[in-house]
Coordinates of C-alpha atoms (C1' of nucleotides) in Angstrom, one line a residue:
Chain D
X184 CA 5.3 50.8 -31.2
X185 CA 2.1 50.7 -28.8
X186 CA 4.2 52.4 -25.4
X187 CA 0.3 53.3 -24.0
X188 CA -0.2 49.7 -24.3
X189 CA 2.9 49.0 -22.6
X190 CA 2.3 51.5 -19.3
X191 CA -0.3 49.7 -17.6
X192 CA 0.3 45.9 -17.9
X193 CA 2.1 43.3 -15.0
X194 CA 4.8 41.6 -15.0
X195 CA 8.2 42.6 -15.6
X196 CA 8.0 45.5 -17.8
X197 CA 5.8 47.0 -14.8
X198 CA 9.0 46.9 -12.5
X199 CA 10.2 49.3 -15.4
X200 CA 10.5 53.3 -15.4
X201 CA 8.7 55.4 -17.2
X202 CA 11.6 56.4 -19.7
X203 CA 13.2 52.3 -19.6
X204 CA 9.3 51.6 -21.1
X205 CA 9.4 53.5 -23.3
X206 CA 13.3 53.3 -24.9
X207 CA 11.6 49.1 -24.5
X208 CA 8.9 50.0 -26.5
X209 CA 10.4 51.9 -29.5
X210 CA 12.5 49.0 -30.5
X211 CA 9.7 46.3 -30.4
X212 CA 8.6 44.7 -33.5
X213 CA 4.7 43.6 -33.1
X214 CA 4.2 39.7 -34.0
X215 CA 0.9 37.9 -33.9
X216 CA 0.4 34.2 -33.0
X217 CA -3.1 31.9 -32.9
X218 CA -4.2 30.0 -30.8
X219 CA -1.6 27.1 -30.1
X220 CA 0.7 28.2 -32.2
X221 CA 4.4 27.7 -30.4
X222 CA 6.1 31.0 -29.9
X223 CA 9.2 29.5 -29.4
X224 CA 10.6 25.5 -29.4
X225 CA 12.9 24.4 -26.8
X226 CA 16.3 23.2 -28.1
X227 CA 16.3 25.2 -30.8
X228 CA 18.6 28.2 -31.6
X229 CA 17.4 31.6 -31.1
X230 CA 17.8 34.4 -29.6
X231 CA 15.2 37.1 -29.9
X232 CA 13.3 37.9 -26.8
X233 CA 9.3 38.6 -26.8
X234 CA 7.4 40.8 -24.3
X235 CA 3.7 39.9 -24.6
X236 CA 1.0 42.6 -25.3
X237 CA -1.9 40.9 -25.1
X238 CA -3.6 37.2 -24.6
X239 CA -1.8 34.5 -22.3
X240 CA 1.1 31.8 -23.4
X241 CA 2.3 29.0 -21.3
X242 CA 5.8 28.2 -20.6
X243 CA 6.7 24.3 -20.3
X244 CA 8.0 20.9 -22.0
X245 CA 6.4 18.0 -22.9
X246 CA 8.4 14.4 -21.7
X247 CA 8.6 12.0 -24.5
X248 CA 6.1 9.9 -22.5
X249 CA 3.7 12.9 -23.6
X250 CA 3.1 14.1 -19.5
X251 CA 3.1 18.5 -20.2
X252 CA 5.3 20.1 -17.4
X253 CA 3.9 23.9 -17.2
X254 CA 7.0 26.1 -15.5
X255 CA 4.9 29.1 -15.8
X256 CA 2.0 31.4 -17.6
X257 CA 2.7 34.4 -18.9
X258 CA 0.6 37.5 -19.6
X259 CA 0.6 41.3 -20.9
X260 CA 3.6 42.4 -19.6
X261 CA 6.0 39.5 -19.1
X262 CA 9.0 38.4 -20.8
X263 CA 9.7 35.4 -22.6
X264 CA 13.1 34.2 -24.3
X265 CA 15.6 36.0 -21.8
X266 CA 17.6 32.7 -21.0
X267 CA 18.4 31.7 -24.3
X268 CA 19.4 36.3 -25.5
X269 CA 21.1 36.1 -22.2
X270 CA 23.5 32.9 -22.1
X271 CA 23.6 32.3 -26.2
X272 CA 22.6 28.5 -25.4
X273 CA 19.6 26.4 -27.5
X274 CA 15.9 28.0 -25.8
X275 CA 15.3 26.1 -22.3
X276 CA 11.8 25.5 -22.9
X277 CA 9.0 26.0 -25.5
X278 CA 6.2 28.7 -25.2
X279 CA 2.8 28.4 -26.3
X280 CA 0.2 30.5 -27.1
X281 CA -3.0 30.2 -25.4
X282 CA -5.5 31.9 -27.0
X283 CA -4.5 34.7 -29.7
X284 CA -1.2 36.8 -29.0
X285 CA 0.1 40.2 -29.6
X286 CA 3.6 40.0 -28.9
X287 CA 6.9 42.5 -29.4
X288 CA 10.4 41.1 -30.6
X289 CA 13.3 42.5 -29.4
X290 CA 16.6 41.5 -30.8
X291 CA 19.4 40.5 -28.6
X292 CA 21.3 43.2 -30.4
X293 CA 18.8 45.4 -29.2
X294 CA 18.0 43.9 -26.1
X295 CA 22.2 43.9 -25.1
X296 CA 21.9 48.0 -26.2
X297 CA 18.9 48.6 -23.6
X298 CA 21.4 46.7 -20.9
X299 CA 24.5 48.6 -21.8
X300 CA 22.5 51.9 -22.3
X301 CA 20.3 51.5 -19.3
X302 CA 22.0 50.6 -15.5
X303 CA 18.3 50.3 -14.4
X304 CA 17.0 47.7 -17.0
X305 CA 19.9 45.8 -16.1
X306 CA 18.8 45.9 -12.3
X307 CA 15.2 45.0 -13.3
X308 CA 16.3 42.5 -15.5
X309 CA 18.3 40.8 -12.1
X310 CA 15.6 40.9 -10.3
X311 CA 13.4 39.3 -12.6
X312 CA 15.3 36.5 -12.8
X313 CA 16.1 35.8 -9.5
X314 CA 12.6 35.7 -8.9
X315 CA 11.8 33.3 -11.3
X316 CA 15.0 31.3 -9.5
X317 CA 12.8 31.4 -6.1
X318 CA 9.5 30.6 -7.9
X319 CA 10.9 27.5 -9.5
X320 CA 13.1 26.4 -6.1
X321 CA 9.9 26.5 -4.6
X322 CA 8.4 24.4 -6.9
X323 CA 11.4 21.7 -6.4
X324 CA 10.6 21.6 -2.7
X325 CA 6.9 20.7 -3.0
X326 CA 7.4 18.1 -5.9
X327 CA 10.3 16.7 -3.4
X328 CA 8.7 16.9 0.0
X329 CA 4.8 16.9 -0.4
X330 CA 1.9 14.8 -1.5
X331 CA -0.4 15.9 -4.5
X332 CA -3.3 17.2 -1.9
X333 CA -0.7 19.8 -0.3
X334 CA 0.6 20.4 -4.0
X335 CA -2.8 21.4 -5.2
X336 CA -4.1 23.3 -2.3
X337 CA -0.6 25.6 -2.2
X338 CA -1.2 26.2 -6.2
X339 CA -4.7 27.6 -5.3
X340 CA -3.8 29.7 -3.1
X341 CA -1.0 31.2 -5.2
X342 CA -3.5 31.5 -7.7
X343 CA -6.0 32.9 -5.7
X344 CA -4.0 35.1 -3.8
X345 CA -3.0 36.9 -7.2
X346 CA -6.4 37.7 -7.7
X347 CA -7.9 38.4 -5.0
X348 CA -5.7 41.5 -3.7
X349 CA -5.2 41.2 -0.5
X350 CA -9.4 39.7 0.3
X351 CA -9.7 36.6 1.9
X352 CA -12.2 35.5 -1.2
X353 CA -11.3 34.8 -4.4
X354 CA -12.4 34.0 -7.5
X355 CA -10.5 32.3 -10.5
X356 CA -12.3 32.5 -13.4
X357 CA -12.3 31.3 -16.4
X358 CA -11.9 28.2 -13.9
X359 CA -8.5 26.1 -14.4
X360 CA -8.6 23.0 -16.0
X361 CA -7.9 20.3 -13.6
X362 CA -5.3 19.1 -16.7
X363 CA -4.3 22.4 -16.4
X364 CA -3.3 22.6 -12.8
X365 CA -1.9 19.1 -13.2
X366 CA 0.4 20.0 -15.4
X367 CA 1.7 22.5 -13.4
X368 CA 1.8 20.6 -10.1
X369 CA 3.4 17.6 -11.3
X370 CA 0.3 15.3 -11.3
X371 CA -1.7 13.7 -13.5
X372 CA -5.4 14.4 -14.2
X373 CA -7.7 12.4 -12.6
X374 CA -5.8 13.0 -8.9
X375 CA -6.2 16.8 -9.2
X376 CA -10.3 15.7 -10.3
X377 CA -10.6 13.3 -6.7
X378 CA -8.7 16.5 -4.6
X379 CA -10.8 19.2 -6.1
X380 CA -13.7 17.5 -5.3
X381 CA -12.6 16.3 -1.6
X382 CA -12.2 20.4 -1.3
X383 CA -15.2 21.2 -2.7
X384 CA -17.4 18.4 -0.5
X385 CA -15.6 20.4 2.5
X386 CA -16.8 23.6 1.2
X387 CA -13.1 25.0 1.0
X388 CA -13.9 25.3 -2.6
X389 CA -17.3 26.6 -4.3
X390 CA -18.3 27.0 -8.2
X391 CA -20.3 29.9 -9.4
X392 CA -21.2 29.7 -12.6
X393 CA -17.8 30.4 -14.8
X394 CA -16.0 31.1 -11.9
X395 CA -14.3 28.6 -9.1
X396 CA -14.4 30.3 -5.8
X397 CA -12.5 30.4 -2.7
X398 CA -14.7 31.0 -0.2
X399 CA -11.4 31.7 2.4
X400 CA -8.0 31.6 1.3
X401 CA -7.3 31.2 5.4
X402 CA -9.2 28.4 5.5
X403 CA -8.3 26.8 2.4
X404 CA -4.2 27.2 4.2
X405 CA -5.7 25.2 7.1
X406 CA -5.6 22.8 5.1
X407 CA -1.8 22.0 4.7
X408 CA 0.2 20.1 7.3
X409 CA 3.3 22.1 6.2
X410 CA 3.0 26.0 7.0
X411 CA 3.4 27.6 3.8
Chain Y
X981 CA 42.6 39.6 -0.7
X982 CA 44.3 36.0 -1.9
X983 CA 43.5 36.9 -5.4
X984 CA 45.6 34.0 -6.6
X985 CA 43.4 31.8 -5.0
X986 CA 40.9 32.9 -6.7
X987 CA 42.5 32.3 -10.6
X988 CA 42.3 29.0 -10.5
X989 CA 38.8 28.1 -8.9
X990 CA 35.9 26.9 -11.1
X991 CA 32.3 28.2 -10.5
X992 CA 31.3 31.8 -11.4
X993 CA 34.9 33.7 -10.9
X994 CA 35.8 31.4 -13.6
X995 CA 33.8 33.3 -16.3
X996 CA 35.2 36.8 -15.0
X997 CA 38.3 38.2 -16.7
X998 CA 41.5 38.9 -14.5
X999 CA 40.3 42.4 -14.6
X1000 CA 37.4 41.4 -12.5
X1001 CA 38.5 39.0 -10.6
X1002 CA 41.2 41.6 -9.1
X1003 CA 38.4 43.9 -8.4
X1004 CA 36.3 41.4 -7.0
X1005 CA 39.1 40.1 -4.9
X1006 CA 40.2 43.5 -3.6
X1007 CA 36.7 43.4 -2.2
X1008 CA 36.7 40.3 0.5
X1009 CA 36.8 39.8 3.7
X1010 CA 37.9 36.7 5.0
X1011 CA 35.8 34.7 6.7
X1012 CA 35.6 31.1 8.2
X1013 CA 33.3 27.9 9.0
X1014 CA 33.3 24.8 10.6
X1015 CA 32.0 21.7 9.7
X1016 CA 27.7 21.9 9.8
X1017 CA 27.9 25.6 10.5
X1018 CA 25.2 27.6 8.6
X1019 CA 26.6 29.9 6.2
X1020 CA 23.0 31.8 5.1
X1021 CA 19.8 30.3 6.6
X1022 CA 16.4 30.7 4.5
X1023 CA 13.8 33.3 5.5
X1024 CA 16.0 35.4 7.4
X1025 CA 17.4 38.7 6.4
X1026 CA 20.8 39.2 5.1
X1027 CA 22.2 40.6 1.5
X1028 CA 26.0 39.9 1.7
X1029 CA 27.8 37.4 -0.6
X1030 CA 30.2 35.0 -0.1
X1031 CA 32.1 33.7 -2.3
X1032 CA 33.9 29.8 -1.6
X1033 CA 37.2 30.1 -1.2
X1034 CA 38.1 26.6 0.2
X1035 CA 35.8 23.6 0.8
X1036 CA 32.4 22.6 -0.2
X1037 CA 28.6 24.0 1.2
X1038 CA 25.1 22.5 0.4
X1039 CA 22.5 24.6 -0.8
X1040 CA 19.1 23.3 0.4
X1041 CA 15.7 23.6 2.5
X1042 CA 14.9 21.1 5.5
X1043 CA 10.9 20.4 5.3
X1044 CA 8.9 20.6 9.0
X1045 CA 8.8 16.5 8.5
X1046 CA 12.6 16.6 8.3
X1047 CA 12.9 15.6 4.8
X1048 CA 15.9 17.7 3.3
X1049 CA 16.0 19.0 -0.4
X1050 CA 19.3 19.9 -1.7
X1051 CA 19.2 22.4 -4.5
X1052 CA 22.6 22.8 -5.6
X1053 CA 26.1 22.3 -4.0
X1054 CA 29.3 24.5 -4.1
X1055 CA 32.8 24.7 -4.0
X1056 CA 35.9 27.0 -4.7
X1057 CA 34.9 29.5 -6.7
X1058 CA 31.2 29.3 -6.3
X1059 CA 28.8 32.1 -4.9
X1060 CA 26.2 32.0 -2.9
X1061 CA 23.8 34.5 -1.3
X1062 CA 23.3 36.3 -5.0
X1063 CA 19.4 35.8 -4.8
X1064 CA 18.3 38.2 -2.0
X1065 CA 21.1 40.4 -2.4
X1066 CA 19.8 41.0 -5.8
X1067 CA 15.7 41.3 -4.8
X1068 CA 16.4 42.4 -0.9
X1069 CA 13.9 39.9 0.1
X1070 CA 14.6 37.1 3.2
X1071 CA 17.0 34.6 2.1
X1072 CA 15.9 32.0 -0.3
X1073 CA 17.7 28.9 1.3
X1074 CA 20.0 27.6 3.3
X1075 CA 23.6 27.0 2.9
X1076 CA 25.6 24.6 5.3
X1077 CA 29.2 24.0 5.4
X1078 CA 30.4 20.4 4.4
X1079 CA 33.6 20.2 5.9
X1080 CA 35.6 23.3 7.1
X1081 CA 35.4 26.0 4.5
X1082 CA 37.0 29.1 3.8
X1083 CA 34.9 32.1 2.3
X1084 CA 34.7 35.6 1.1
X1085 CA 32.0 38.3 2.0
X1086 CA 31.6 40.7 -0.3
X1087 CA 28.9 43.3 0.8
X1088 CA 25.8 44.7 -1.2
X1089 CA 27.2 47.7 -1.2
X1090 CA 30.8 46.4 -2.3
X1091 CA 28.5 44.4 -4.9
X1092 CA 26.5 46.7 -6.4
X1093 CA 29.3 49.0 -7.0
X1094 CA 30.9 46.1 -9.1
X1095 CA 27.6 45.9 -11.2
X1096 CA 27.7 49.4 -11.6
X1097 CA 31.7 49.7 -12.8
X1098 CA 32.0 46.9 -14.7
X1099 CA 29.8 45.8 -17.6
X1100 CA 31.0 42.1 -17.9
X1101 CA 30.8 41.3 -14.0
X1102 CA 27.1 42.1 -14.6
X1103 CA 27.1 40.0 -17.8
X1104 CA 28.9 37.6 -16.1
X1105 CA 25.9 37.7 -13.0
X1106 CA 23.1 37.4 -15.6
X1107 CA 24.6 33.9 -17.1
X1108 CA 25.3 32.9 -13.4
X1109 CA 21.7 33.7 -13.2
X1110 CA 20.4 31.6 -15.9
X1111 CA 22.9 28.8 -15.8
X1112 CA 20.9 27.9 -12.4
X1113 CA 17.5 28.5 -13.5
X1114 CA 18.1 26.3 -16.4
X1115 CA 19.5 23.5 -13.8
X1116 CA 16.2 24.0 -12.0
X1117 CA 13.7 23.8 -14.4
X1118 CA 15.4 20.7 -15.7
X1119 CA 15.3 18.8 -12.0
X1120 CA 11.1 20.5 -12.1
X1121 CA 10.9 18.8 -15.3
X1122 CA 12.4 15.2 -13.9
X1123 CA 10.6 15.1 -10.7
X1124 CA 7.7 15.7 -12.8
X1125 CA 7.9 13.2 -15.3
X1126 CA 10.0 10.6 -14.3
X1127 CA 10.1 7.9 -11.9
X1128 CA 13.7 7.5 -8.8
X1129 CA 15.2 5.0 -11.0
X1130 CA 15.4 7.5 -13.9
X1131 CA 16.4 10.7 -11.8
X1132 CA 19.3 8.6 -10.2
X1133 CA 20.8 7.5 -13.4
X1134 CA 20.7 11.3 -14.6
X1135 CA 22.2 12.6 -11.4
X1136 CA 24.7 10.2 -11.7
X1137 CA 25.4 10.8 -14.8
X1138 CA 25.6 14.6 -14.2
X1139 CA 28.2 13.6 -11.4
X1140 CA 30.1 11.3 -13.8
X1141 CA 30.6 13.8 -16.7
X1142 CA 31.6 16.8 -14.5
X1143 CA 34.5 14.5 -13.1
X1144 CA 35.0 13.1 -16.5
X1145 CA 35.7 15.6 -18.4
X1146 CA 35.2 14.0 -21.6
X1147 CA 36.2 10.6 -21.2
X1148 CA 33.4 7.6 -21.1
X1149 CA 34.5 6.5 -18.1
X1150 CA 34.3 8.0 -14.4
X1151 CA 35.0 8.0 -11.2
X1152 CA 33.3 9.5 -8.0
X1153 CA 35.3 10.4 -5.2
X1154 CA 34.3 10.7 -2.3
X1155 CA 31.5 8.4 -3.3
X1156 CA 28.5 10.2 -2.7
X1157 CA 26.6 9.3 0.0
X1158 CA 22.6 7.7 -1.1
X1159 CA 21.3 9.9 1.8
X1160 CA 23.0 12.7 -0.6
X1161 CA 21.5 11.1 -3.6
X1162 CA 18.4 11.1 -1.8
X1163 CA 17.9 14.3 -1.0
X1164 CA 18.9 15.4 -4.6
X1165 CA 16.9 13.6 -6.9
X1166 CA 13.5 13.7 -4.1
X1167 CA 14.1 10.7 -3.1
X1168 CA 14.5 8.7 0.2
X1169 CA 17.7 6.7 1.3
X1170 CA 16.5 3.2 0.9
X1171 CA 14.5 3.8 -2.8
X1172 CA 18.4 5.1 -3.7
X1173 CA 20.5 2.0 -2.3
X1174 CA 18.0 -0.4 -3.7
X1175 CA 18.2 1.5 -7.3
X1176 CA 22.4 1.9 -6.6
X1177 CA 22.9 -2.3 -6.0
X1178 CA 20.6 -3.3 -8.9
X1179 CA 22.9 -0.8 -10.7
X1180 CA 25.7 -2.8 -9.5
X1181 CA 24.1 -6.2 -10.3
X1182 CA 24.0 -5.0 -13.9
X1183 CA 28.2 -3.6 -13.9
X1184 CA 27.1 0.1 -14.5
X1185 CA 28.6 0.8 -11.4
X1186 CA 31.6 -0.8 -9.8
X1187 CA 33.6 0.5 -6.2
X1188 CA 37.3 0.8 -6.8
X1189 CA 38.1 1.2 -2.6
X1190 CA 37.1 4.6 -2.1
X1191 CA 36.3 5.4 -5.7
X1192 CA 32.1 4.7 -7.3
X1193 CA 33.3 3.6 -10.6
X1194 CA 31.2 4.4 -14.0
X1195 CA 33.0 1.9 -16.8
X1196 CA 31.1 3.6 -19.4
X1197 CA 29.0 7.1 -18.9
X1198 CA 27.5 5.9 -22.4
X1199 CA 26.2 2.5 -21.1
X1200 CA 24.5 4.0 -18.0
X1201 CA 22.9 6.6 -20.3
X1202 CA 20.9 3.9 -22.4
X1203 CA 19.2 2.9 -19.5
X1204 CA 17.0 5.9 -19.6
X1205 CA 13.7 5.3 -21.4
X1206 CA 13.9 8.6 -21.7
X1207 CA 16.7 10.1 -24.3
X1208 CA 18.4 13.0 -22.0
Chain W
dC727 C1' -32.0 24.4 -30.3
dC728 C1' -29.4 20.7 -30.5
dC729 C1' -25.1 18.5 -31.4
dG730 C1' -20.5 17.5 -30.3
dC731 C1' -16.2 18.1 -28.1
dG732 C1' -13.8 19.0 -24.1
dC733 C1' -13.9 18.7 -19.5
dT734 C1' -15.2 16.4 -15.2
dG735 C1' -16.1 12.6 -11.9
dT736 C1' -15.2 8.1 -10.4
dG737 C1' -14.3 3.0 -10.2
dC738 C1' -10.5 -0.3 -10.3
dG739 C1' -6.3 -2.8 -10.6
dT740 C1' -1.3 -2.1 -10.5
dT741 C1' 3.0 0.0 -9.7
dT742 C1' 5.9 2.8 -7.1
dG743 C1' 8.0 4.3 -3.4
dC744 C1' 7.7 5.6 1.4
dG745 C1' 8.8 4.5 6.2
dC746 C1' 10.1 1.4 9.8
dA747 C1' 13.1 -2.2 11.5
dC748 C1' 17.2 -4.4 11.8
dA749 C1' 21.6 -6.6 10.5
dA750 C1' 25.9 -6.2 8.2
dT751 C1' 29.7 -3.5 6.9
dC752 C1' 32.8 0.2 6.4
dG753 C1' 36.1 3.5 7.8
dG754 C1' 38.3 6.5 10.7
dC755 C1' 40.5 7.6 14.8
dT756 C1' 42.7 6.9 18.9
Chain I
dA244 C1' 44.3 -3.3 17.0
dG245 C1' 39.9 -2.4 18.1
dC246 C1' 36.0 0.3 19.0
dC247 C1' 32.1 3.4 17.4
dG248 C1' 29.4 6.1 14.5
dA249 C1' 28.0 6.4 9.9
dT250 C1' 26.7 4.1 5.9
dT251 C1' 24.6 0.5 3.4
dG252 C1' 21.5 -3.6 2.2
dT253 C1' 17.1 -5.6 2.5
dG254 C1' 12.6 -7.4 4.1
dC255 C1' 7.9 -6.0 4.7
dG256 C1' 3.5 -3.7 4.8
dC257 C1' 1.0 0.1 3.4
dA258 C1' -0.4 4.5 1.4
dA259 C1' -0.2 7.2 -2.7
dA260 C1' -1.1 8.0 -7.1
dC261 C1' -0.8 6.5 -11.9
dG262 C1' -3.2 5.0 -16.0
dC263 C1' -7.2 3.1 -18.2
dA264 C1' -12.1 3.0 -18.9
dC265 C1' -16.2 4.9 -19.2
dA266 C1' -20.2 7.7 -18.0
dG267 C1' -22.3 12.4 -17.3
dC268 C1' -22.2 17.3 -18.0
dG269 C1' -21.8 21.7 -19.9
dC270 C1' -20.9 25.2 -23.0
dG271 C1' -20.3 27.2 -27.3
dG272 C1' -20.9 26.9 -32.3
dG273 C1' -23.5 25.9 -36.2

DNA sequence: CCCGCGCTGTGCGTTTGCGCACAATCGGCT
DNA sequence: AGCCGATTGTGCGCAAACGCACAGCGCGGG
């Protein structure tokens, strides 16, 4: 399918070659999901894998207390269902789509044919999951050592630092939802509302129009007793 | 080196065939620590493995506050230092002998040449891989949603069945410490030996001299609110 | 253009759990 | 046997943050 589409997304097929993109691509199957629609349900069998093409998903659980706990948000170009193709076991976690998505299945047959076939998809493959081991360590260690404020305040600058290249200003836009960073920082609403606006009162944080700025990512890292 | 100490150990050699354990083995070089010595320490450079040979090692961070966060421990046959020896970025965490232990290095080099020759080592890696991110995401998901008393009977009950094997009841021995507790679940000491002794008071937990006694896995598991 | 739904801001009472202090106890080790 | 460091039990006050309630506000659709 769609290999153009492929060339100039993120996320992990971007650590790909040129030739491991496209041998990727060929054996994709397009699928389309709305808006809410579950991609796939943890601790249920399955084993396909989906790269997504287009739109945005979220990665998470919900506790049976109905609190969501986000892991991660995924985009054109990232992976989903890896865990369960890799280690055969029940899916890990449920993915969501958030907004419309054009996603490609790839079979575990497939998928274990592109790692035999291919010593460099393999590599990328590693490295792809060790990062996501270091991304959700790090996670642990805030949720274990600091207070919501420091929580918050690291999660913006992640997320502004991804957009903003390198600049000391960013812009996130469209805006997160304050549920929507609560979810992900393990909090619940109304304390990421009160810390968002303690940031903006101290001008560390600024709205323009559909957008939430960051005036200075420096100065919004002042913030933290802990050195990130 | 000692390959035949190496047949019997749990951990990740256990899910290699002899065939890869022999050429893993062939690999090591021998090398020792005392009790507290650092093995790996986070953010510095480094991509050898080690593999435990003899003893036990704590994987964890140490926050600027002095709160400690362990992430996983190990024993014989376990690895560590896989993470930036896949990625060649800084070291992830720490590791820290617990007691005297007995280790193998195996070099990146040495390691990638594995990957390279033999298919199921790499399989093998990739399970390793996600078997901890899925132990991860699941402690993410309880400090997220659920309150000490809740994370201690889990980790307890995590303890219990991997020295249980099966049966209802367990035992723990050495107990673990509640500092060690602690600094597993996100926790502090006291929180832990107040939630331990009301466990008592209620005969889910018993001490048997040097043994922490579970009568019945199944008993301490309906004390969750929340069905694990 | 206006309505309605989703998001935001905030007040308030309650629970949880942290952190300090100190006493009691345990267990090795010589 | 006896000492000493590590571990445990517990009281207490306080800070954090949860959860509920409800009032604006804002944007997008009809």
């Amino acid at each position: 399918m769609q290999t153009d589409a492929l060339a100039d997304a993120g996320g992990f097929i971007a650590s790909l070659s040129k030739d491991e993109r496209e041998a990727l691509g060929a054996r994709l199957r397009p699928i389309r999901f709305v808006d809410g629609e579950p991609i796939v349900t943890a601790g249920e069998p399955g084993a396909d894998l989906y790269l997504i093409l287009e739109g945005r998903a979220e990665v998470g659980l919900v506790s049976v207390q109905g609190r969501e706990v986000t892991y991660r948000d995924v985009g054109p170009g990232d992976m989903i269902g890896e865990i369960a193709a890799i280690d055969r076991s029940p899916r890990s976690a449920s993915v969501t789509a958030r907004g419309p998505v054009l996603a490609g299945v790839l079979t575990r047959a497939d998928f274990e044919a592109l790692i035999a076939d291919s010593p460099g998809f393999a590599l990328a493959l590693m490295r792809h999951l060790t990062g996501q081991i270091r991304s959700i360590t790090e996670r642990v260690f805030e949720l274990s050592t600091m207070l919501v404020r420091d929580r918050l305040v690291r999660e913006l600058l992640r997320r502004g630092r991804a957009s903003a290249g390198g600049a000391d200003r960013a812009e996130l836009s469209p805006p997160p939802t304050h549920h929507d960073l609560a979810s992900r920082i393990g909090a619940n609403r109304e304390a990421v509302s009160r810390e968002m606006s303690r940031l903006s009162g101290e001008g560390l944080l600024t709205r323009a129009g559909r957008h939430l700025v960051i005036p200075s990512l420096a100065a919004l890292g002042e913030e933290l007793d802990d050195p990130p």
